[in-house]
Short mmCIF file of C-alpha atoms in Angstrom, two decimals:
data_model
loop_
_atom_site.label_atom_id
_atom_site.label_comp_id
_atom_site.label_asym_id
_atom_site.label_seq_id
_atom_site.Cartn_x
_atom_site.Cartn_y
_atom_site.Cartn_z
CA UNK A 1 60.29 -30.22 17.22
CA UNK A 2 62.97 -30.91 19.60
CA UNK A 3 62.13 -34.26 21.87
CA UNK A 4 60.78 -33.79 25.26
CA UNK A 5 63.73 -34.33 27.15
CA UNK A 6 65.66 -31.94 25.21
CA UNK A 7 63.27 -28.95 25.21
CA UNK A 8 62.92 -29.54 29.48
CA UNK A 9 66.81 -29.30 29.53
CA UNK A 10 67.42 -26.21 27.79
CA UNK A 11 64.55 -24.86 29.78
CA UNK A 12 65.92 -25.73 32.71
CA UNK A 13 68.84 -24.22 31.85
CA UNK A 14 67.56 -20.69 31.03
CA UNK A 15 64.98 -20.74 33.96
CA UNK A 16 67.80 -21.31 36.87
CA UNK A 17 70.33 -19.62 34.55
CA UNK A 18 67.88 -16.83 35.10
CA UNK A 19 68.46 -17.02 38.90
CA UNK A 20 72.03 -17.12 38.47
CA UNK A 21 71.96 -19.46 41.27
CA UNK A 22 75.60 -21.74 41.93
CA UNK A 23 75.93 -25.20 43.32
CA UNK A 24 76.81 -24.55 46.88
CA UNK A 25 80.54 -24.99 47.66
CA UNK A 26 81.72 -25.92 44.12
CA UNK A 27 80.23 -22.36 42.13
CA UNK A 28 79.66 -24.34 39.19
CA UNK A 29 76.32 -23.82 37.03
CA UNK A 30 73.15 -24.75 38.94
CA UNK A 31 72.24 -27.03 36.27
CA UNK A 32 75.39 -29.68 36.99
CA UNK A 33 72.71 -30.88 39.55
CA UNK A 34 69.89 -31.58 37.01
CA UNK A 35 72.06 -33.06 34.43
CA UNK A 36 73.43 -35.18 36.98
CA UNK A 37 69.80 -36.38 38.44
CA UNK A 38 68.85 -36.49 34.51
CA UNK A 39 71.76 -38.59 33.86
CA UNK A 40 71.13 -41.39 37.39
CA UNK A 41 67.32 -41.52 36.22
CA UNK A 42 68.60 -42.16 32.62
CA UNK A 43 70.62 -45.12 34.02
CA UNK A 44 67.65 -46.83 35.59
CA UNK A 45 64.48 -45.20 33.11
CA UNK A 46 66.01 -45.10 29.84
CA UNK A 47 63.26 -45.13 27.61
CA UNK A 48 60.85 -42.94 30.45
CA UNK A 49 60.84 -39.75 28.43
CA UNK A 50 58.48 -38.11 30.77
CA UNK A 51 60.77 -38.94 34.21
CA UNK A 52 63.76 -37.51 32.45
CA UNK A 53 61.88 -34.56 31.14
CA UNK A 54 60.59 -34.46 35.20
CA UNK A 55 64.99 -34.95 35.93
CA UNK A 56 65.85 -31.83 34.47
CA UNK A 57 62.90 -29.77 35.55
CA UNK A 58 62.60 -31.31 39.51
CA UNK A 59 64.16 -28.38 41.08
CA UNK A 60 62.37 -25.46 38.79
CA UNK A 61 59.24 -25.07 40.64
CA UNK A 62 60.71 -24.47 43.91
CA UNK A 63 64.48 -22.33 43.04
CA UNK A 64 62.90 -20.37 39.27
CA UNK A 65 59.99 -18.45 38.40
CA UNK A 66 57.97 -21.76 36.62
CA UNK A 67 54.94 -22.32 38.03
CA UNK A 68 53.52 -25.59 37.63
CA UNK A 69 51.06 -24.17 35.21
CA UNK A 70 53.90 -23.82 33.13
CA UNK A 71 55.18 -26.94 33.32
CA UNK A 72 52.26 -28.56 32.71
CA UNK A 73 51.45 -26.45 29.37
CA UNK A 74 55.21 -26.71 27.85
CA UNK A 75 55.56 -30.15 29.01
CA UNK A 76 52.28 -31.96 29.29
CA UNK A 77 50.64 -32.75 32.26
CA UNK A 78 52.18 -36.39 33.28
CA UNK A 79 55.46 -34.54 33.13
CA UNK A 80 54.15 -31.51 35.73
CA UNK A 81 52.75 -34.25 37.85
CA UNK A 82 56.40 -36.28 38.12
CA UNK A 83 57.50 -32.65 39.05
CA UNK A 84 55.44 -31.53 41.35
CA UNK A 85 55.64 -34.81 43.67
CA UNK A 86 59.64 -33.87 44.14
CA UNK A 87 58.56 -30.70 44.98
CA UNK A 88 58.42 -29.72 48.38
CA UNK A 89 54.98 -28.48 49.18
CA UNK A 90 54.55 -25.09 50.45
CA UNK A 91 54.39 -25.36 54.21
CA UNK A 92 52.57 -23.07 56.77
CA UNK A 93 54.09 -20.15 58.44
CA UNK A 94 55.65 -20.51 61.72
CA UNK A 95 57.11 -24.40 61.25
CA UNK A 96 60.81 -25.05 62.13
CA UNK A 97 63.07 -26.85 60.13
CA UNK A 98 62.13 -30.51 61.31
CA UNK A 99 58.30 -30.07 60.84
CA UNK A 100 59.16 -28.51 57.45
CA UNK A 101 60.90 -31.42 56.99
CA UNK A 102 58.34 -33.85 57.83
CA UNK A 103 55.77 -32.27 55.84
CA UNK A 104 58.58 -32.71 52.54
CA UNK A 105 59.08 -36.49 53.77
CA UNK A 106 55.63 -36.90 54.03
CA UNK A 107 54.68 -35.66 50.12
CA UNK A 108 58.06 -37.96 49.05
CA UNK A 109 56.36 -41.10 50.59
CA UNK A 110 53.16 -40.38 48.43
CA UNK A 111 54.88 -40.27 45.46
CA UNK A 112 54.59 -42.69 42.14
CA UNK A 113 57.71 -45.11 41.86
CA UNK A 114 58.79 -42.86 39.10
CA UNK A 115 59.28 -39.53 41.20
CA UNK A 116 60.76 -41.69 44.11
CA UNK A 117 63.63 -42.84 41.30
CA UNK A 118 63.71 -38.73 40.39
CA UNK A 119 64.29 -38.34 44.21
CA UNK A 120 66.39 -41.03 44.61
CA UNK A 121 68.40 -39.31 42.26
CA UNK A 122 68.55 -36.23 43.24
CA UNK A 123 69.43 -37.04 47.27
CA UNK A 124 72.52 -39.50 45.94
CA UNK A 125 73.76 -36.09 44.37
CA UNK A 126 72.60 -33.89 47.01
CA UNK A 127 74.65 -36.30 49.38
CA UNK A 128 77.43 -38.01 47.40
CA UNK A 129 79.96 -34.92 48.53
CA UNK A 130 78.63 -32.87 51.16
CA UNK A 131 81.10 -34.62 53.75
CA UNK A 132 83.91 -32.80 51.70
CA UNK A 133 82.26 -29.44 51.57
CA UNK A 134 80.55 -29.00 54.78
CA UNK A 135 81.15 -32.19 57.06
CA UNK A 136 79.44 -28.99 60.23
CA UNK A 137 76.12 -29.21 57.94
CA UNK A 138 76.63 -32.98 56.67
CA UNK A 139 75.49 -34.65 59.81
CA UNK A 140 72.01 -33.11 60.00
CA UNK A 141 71.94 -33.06 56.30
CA UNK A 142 72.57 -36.89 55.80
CA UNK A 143 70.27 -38.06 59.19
CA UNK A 144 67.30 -36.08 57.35
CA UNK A 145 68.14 -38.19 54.25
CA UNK A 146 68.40 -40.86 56.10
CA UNK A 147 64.98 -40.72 57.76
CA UNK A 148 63.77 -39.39 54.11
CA UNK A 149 64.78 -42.74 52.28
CA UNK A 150 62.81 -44.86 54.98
CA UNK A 151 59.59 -43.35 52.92
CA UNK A 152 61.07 -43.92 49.12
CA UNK A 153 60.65 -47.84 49.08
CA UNK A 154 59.02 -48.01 45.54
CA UNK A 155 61.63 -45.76 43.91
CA UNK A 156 64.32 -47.53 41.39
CA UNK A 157 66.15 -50.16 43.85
CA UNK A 158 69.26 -49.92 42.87
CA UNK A 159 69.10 -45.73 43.26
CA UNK A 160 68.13 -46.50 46.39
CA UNK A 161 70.84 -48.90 47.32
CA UNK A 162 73.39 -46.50 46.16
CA UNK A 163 71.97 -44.00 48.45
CA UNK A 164 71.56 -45.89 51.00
CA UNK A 165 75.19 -46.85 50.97
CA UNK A 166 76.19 -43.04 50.34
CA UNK A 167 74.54 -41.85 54.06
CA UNK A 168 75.50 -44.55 55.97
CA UNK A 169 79.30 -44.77 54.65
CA UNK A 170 79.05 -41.04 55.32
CA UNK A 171 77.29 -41.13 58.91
CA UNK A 172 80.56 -43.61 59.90
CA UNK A 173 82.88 -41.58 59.06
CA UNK A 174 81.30 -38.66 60.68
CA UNK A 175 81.56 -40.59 64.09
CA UNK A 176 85.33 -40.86 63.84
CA UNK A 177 87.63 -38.83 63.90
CA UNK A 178 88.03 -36.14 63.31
CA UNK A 179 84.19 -35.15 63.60
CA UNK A 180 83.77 -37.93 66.07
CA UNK A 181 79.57 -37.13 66.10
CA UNK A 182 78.20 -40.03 68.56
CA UNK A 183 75.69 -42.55 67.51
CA UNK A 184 73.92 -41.12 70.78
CA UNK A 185 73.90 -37.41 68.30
CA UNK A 186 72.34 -38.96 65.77
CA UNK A 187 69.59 -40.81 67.40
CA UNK A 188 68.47 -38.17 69.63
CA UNK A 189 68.15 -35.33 67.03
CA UNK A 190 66.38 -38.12 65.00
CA UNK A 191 63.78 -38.06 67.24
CA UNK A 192 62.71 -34.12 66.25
CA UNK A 193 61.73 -35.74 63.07
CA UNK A 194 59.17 -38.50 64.38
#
């Protein structure tokens, strides 16, 4: 039998393969972004078979067809549980995008330091080059990460360092030029998020 890591990968490979979902702005394969969570949690968890399993599979429940009843059974259940704490929960009808987002912030907080590290991992790729794609989208994008982080203090330090660094380097250079977003911006739209 293949090892556990191994069997999530190619499954999370077929299932958003399936979808035939791109990365945003760069078209490649969907699964660039789990390989590259997988490979940030692998730098900080080596030996955590059930976190990198959770690194290839954190996006499945929410953007494929698995269900977490499938996780659980073709992964074990520690594995479904790492997953399901990086997923956002479902959220009632009729919420705009900052309650959404609280709700998501909210479930992230809870988390085990394992799924914060997934997390971690997955906003410093989320966030490492969205200035260069969509610097219009970037500023909300990196304040909600931002205000995201403040709840992930028991994830893998250094992840967090890193993407810590990432969103503020990136917040700077969206307040010159030539975005030239105020501090003022940034503060006040914060504020839909309390």
């Amino acid at each position: 039998m293949l090892p556990l890591e191994e069997r999530a990968r190619q499954y999370a490979s077929q299932a958003h393969a399936a979808q035939g979902r791109r990365r945003k702005y760069t078209a490649e394969p969907y699964i660039m972004h789990p390989a590259a969570v997988a490979k940030l949690v692998r730098s900080v968890l080596p030996e955590d078979e059930a976190a990198l399993a959770a690194a290839w599979l954190h996006d499945t429940i929410e953007d494929t067809a698995a269900t977490p009843a499938d996780i659980a059974a073709r992964f074990g259940h520690e594995v479904a549980r790492l997953v399901m704490m990086v997923t956002n929960p479902t959220a009632p009808p009729g919420l705009n995008r900052a309650q959404r987002k609280r709700l998501n912030f909210a479930h992230t907080a809870r988390a085990c330091s394992r799924a914060q590290t997934i997390k971690l991992a997955d906003i410093i790729d989320n966030t490492r080059e969205i200035l260069l794609y969509d610097p219009a989208f970037a500023r909300l994008y990196l304040l909600e990460k931002q205000i995201q982080l403040q709840g992930l203090s028991q994830g893998d330090a250094r992840l967090r360092h890193t993407a810590v660094n990432i969103i503020t380097n990136s917040m700077a250079r969206l307040m010159g030029p030539p975005w030239c977003v105020s501090a003022a911006w940034f503060s006040k739209k914060a504020l839909e998020y309390l």
